[in-house]
PDB file of C-alpha atoms in Angstrom:
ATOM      1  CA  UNK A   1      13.677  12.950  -1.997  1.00 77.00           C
ATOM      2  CA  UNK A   2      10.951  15.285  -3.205  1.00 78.00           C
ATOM      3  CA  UNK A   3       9.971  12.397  -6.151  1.00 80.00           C
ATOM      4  CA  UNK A   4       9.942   9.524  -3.602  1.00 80.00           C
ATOM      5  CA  UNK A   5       7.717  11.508  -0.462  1.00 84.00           C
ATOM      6  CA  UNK A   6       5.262  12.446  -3.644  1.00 79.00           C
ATOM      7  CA  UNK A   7       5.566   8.628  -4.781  1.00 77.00           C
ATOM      8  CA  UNK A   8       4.808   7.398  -1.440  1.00 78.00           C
ATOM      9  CA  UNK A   9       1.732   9.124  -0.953  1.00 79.00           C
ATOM     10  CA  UNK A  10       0.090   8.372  -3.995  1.00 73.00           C
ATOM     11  CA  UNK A  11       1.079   4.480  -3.421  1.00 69.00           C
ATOM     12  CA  UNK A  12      -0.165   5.171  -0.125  1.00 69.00           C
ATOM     13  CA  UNK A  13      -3.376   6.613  -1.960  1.00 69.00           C
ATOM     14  CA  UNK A  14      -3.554  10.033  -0.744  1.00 73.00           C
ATOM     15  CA  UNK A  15      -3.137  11.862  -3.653  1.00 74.00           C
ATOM     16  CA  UNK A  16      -5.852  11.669  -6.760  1.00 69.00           C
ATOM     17  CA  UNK A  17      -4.207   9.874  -9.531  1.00 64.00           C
ATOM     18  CA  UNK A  18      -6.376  12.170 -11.643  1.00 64.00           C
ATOM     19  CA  UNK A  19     -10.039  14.460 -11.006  1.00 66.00           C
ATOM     20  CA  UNK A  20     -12.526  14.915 -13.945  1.00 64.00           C
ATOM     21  CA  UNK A  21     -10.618  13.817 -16.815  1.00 65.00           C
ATOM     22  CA  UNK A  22     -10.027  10.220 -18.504  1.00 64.00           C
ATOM     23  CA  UNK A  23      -6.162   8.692 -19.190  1.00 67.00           C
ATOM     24  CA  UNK A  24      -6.540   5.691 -21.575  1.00 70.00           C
ATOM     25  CA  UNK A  25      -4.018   2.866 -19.751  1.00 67.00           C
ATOM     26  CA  UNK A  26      -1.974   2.761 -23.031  1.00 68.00           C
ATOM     27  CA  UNK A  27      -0.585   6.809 -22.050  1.00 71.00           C
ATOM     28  CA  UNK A  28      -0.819   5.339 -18.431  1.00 69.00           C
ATOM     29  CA  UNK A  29       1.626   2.629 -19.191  1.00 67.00           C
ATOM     30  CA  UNK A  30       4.288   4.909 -21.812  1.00 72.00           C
ATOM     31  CA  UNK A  31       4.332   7.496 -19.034  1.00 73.00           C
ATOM     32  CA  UNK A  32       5.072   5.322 -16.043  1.00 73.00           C
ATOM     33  CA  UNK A  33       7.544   3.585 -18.384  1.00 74.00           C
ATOM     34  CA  UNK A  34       9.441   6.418 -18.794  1.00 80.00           C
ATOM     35  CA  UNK A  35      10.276   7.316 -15.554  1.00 80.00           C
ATOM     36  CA  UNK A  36      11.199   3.951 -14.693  1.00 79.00           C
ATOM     37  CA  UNK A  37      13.439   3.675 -17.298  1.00 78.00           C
ATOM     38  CA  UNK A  38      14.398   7.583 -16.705  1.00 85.00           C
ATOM     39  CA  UNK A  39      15.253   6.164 -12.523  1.00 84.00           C
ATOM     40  CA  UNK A  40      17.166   3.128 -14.010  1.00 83.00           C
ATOM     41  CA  UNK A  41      19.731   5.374 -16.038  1.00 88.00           C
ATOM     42  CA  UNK A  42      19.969   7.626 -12.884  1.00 87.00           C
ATOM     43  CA  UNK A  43      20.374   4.504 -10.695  1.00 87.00           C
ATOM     44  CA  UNK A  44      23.740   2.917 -13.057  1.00 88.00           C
ATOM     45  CA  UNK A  45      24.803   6.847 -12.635  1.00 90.00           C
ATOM     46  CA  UNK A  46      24.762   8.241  -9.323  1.00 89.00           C
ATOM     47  CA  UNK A  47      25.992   5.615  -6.788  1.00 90.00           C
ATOM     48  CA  UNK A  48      25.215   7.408  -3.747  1.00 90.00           C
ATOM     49  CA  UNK A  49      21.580   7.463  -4.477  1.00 86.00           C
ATOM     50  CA  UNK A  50      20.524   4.451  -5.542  1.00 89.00           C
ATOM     51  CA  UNK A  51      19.412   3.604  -2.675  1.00 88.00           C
ATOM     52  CA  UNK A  52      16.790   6.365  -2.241  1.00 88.00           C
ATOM     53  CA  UNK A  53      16.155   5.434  -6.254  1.00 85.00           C
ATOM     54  CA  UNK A  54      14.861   2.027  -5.019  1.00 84.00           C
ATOM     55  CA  UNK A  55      12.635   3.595  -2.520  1.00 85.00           C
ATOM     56  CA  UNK A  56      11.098   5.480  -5.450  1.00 82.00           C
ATOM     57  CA  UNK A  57      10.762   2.675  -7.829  1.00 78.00           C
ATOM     58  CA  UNK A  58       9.217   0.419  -4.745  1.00 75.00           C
ATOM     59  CA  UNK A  59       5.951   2.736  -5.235  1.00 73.00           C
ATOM     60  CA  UNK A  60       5.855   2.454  -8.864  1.00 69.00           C
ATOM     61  CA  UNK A  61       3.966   0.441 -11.670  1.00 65.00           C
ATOM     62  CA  UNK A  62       6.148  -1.424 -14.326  1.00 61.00           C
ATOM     63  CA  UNK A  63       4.622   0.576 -16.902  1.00 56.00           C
ATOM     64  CA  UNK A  64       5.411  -1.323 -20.041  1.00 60.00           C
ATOM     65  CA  UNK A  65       3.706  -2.067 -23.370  1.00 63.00           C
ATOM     66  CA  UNK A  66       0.770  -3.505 -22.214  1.00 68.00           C
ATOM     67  CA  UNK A  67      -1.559  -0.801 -21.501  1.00 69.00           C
ATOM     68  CA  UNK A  68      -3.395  -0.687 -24.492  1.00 80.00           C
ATOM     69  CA  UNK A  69      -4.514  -4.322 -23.700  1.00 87.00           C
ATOM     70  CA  UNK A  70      -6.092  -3.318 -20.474  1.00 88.00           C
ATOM     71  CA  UNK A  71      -8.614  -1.457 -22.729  1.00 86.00           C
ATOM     72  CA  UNK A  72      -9.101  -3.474 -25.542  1.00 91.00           C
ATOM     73  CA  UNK A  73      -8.627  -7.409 -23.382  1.00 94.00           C
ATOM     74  CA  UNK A  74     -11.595  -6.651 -21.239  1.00 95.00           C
ATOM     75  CA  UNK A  75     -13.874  -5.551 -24.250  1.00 94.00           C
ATOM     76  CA  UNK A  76     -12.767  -8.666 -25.916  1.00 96.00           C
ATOM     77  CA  UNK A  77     -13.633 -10.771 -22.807  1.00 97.00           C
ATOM     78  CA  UNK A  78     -17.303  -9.106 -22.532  1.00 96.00           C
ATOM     79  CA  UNK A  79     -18.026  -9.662 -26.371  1.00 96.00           C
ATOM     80  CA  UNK A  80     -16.872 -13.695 -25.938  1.00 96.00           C
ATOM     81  CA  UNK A  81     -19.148 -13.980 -22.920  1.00 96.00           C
ATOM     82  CA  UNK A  82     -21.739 -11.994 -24.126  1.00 96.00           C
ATOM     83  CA  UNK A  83     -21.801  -9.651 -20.937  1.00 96.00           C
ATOM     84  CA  UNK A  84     -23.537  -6.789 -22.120  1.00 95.00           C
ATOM     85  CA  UNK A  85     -22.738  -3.169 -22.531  1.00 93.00           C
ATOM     86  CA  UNK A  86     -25.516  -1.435 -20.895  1.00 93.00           C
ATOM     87  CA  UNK A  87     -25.604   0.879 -17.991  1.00 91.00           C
ATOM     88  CA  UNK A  88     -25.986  -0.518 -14.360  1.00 92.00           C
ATOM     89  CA  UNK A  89     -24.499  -3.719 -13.962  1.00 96.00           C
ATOM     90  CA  UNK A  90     -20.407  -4.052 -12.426  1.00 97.00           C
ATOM     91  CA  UNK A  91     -18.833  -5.460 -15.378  1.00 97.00           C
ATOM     92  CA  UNK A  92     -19.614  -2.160 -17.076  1.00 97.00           C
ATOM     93  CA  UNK A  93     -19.219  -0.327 -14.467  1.00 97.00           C
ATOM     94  CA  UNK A  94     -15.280  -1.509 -14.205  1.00 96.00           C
ATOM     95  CA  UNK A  95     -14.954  -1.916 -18.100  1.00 95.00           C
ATOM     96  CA  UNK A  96     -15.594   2.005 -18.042  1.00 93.00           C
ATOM     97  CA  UNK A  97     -12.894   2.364 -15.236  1.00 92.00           C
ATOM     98  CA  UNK A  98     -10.312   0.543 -17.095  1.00 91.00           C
ATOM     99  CA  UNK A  99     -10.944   2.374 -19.934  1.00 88.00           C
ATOM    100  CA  UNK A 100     -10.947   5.581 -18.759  1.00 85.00           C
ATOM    101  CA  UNK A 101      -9.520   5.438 -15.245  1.00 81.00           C
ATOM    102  CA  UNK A 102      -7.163   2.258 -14.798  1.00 84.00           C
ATOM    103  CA  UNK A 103      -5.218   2.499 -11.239  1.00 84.00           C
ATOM    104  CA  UNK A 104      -3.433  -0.405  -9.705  1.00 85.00           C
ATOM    105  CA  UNK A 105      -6.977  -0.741  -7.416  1.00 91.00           C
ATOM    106  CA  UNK A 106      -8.001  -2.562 -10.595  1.00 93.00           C
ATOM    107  CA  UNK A 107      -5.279  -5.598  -9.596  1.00 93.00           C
ATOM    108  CA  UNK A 108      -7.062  -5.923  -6.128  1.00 95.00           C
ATOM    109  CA  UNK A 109     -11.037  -5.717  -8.121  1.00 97.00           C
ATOM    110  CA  UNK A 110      -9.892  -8.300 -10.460  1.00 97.00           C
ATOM    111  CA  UNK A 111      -8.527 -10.976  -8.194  1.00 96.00           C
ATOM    112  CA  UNK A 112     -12.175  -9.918  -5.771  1.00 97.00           C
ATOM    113  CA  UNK A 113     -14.023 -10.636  -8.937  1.00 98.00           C
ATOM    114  CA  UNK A 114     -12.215 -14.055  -9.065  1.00 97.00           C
ATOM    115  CA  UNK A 115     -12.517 -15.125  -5.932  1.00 97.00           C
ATOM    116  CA  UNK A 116     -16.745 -14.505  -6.136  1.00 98.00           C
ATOM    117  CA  UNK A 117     -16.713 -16.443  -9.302  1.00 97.00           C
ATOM    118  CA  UNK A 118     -14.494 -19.241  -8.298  1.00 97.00           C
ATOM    119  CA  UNK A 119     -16.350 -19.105  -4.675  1.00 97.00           C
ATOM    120  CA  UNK A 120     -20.000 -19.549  -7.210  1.00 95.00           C
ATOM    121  CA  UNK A 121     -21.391 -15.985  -6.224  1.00 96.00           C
ATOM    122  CA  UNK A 122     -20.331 -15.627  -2.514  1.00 97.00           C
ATOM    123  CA  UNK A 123     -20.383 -11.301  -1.845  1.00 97.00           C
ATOM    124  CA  UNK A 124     -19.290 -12.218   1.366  1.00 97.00           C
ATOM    125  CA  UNK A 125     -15.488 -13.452  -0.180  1.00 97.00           C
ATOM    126  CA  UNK A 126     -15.659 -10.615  -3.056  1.00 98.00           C
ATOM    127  CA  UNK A 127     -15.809  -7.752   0.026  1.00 98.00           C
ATOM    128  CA  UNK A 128     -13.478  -9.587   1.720  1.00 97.00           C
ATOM    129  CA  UNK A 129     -10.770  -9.661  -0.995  1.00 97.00           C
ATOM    130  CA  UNK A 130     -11.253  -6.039  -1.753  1.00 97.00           C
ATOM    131  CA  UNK A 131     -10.569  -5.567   2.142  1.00 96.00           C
ATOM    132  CA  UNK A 132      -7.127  -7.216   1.938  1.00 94.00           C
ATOM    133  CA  UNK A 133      -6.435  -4.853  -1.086  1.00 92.00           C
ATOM    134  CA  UNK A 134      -7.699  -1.752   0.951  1.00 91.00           C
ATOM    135  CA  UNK A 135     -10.698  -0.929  -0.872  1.00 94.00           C
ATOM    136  CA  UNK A 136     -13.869  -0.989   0.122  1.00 95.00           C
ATOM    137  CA  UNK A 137     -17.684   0.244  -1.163  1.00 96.00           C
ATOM    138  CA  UNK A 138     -16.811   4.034  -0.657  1.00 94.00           C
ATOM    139  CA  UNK A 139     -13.368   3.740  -2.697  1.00 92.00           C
ATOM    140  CA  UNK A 140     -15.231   2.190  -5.273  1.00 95.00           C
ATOM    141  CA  UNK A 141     -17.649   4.842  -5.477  1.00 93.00           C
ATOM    142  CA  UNK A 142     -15.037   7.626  -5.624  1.00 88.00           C
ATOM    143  CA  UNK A 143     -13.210   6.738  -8.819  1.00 87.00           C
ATOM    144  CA  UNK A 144     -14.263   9.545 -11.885  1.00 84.00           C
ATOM    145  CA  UNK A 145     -15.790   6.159 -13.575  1.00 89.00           C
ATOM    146  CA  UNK A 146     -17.404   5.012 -10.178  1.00 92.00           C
ATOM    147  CA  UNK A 147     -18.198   1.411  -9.728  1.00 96.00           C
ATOM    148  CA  UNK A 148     -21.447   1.691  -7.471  1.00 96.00           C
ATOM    149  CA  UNK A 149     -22.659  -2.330  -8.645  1.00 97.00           C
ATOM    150  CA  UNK A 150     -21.726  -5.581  -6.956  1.00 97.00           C
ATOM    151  CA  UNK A 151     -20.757  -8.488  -9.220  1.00 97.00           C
ATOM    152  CA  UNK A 152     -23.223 -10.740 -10.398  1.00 97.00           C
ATOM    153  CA  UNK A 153     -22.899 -15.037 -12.054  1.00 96.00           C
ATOM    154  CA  UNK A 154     -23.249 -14.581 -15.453  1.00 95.00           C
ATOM    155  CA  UNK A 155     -22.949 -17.711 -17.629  1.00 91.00           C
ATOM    156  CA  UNK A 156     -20.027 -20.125 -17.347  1.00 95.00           C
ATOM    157  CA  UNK A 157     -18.158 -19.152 -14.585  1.00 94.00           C
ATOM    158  CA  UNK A 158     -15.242 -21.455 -15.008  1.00 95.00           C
ATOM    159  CA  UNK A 159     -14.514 -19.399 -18.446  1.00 96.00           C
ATOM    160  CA  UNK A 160     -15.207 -16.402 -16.410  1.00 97.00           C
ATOM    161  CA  UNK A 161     -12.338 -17.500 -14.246  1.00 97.00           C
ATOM    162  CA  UNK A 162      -9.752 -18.528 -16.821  1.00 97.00           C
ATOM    163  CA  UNK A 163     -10.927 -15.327 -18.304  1.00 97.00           C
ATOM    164  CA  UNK A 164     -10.108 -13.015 -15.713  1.00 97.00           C
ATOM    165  CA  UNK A 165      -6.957 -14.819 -14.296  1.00 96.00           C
ATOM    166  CA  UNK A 166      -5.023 -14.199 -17.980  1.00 95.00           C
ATOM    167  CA  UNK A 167      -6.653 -10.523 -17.617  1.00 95.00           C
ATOM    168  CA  UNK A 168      -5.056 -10.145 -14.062  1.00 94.00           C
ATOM    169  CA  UNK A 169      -1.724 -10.904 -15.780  1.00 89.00           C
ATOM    170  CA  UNK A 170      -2.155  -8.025 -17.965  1.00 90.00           C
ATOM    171  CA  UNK A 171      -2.896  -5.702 -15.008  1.00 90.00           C
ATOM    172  CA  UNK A 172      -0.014  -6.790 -13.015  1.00 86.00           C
ATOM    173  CA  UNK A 173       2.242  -6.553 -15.628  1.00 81.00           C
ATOM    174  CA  UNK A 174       1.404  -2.491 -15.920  1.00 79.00           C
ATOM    175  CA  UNK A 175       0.568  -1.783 -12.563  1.00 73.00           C
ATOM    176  CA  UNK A 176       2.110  -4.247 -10.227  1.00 69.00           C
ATOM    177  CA  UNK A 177       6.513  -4.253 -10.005  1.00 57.00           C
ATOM    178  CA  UNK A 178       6.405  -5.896  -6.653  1.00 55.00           C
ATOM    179  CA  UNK A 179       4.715  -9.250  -8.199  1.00 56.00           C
ATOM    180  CA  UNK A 180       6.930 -12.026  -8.008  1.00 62.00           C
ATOM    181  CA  UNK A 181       5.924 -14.106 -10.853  1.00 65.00           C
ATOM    182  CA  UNK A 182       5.878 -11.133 -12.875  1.00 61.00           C
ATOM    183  CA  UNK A 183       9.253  -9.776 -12.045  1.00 63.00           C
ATOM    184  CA  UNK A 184      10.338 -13.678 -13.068  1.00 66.00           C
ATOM    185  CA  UNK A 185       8.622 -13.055 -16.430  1.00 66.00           C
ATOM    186  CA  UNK A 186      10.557 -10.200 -17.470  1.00 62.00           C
ATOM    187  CA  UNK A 187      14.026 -10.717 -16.025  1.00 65.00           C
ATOM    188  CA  UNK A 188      14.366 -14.287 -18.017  1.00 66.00           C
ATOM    189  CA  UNK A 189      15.190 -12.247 -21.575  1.00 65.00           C
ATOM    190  CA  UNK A 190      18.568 -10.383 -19.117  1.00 66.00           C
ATOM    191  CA  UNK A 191      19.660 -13.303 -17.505  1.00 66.00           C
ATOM    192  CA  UNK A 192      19.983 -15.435 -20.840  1.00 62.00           C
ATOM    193  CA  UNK A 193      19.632 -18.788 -21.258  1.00 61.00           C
ATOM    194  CA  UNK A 194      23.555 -20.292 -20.823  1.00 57.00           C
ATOM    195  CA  UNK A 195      25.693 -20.208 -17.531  1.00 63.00           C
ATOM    196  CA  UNK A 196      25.237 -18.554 -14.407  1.00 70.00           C
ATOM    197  CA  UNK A 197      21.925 -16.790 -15.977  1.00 68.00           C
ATOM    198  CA  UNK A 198      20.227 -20.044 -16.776  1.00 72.00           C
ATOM    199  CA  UNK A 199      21.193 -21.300 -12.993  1.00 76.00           C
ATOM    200  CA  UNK A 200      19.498 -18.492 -11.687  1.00 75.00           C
ATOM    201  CA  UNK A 201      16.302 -18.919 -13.841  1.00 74.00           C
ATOM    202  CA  UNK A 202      16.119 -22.948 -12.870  1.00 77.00           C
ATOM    203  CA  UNK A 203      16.339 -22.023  -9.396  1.00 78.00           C
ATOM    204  CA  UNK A 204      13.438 -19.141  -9.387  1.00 74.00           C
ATOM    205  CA  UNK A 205      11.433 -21.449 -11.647  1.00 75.00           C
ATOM    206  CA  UNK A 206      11.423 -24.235  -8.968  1.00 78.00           C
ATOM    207  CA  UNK A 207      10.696 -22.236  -5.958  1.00 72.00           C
ATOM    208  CA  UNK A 208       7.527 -20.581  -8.182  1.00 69.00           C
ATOM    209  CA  UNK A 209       6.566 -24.415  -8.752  1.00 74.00           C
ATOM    210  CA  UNK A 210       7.552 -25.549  -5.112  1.00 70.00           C
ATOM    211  CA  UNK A 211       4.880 -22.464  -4.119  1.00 63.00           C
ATOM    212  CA  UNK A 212       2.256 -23.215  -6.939  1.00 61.00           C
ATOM    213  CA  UNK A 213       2.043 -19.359  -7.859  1.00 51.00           C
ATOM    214  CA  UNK A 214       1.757 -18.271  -4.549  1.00 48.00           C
ATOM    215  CA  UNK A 215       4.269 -15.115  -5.360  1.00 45.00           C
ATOM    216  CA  UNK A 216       3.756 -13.331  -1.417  1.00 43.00           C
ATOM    217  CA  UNK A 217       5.470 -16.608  -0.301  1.00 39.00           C
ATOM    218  CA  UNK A 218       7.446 -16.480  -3.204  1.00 40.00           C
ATOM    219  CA  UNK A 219       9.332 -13.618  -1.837  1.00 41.00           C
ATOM    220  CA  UNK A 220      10.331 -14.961   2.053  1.00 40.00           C
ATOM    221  CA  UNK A 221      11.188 -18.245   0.372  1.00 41.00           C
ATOM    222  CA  UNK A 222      14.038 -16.309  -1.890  1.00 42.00           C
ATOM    223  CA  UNK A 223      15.009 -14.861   1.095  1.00 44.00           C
ATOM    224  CA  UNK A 224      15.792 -18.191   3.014  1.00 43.00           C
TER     225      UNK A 224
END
């Protein structure tokens, strides 16, 4: 009960994920990773509390393996586009914050910074995305690697986009659990490929086509 009310409010974000001090994702990732995997063995164990288990593991990142690529993927993606790594622009700004301060805000920035690009430099639908994600200039201001600067065009946006939407993959897969494509992703290697597995899997696969990606609606359509 203790673990889940101190989970709760730091999904909720009132508790500092950290103050003055830098976590590279990769030790991000391993530690979240452990205590998921830590809740699952408690969850096959204890019967009578898996249901308070679930409540934990509902304000949790996946953790996984792929925190080391949040650092390194969006260094890669600057050098290919030639964005430049000088002070005072926003894709520095962030590349610091991922570097040094990755947080599952980052999820809610990225798909903000794809909506500008994809919307050809409108601030009006970056701001707008970052409300739906709860974040607005102040947040952005308070991280230990602040982001202060708005996003700005910078040369072909439609790589920019493809960019960014494989890099959003990569975020979700360390900080978002509740992501319906993603969960889809990583339960294909348990379910197997032969009977009642591979039923399951054709049947998920064609309500994420029926929905084109759209994983929110994803998760009422499963339900009906």
């Amino acid at each position: 009960a203790w673990m889940f009310v101190w989970q709760r409010f730091s999904f909720m974000r009132l508790l500092d994920w950290q103050r003055n001090y830098n976590t590279q994702p990769r030790i991000l990732a391993g530690a979240t990773d452990r205590v998921t995997f830590k809740l699952a063995d408690l969850w096959k164990q204890n019967v009578q509390y898996r249901p308070l288990i679930r409540l934990v593991l509902s304000t949790m990142g996946r953790g996984g393996n792929n925190g080391q690529r949040i650092r390194d993927e969006i260094l890669h993606i600057m050098h290919r586009n030639h964005i430049p790594e000088t002070r005072g622009h926003f894709y520095e700004e962030w590349h610091q914050k991922l570097h040094n301060n990755t947080t599952p805000d980052d999820v809610g920035i990225c798909r903000a910074l794809i909506a500008f690009l994809r919307s050809h430099g409108d601030m009006g639908v970056y701001w707008r995305v970052l409300e739906e994600h709860g974040i607005d200039r102040q947040r952005l201001e308070s991280y230990d690697r602040a982001v202060r600067s708005e996003p700005y065009m910078h040369g072909d946006a439609g790589r920019l986009v493809w960019e960014f939407e494989n890099y959003l993959k990569i975020l979700q897969s360390v900080h978002d659990s509740t992501d319906l494509k993603t969960a889809i992703d990583h339960a294909r290697g348990a379910l197997g490929c032969f009977g009642d597995g591979h039923r399951v899997m054709n049947m998920l696969d064609d309500v994420m086509g029926r929905l084109g990606g759209n994983t929110a609606t994803g998760v009422k359509s499963l339900g009906q």
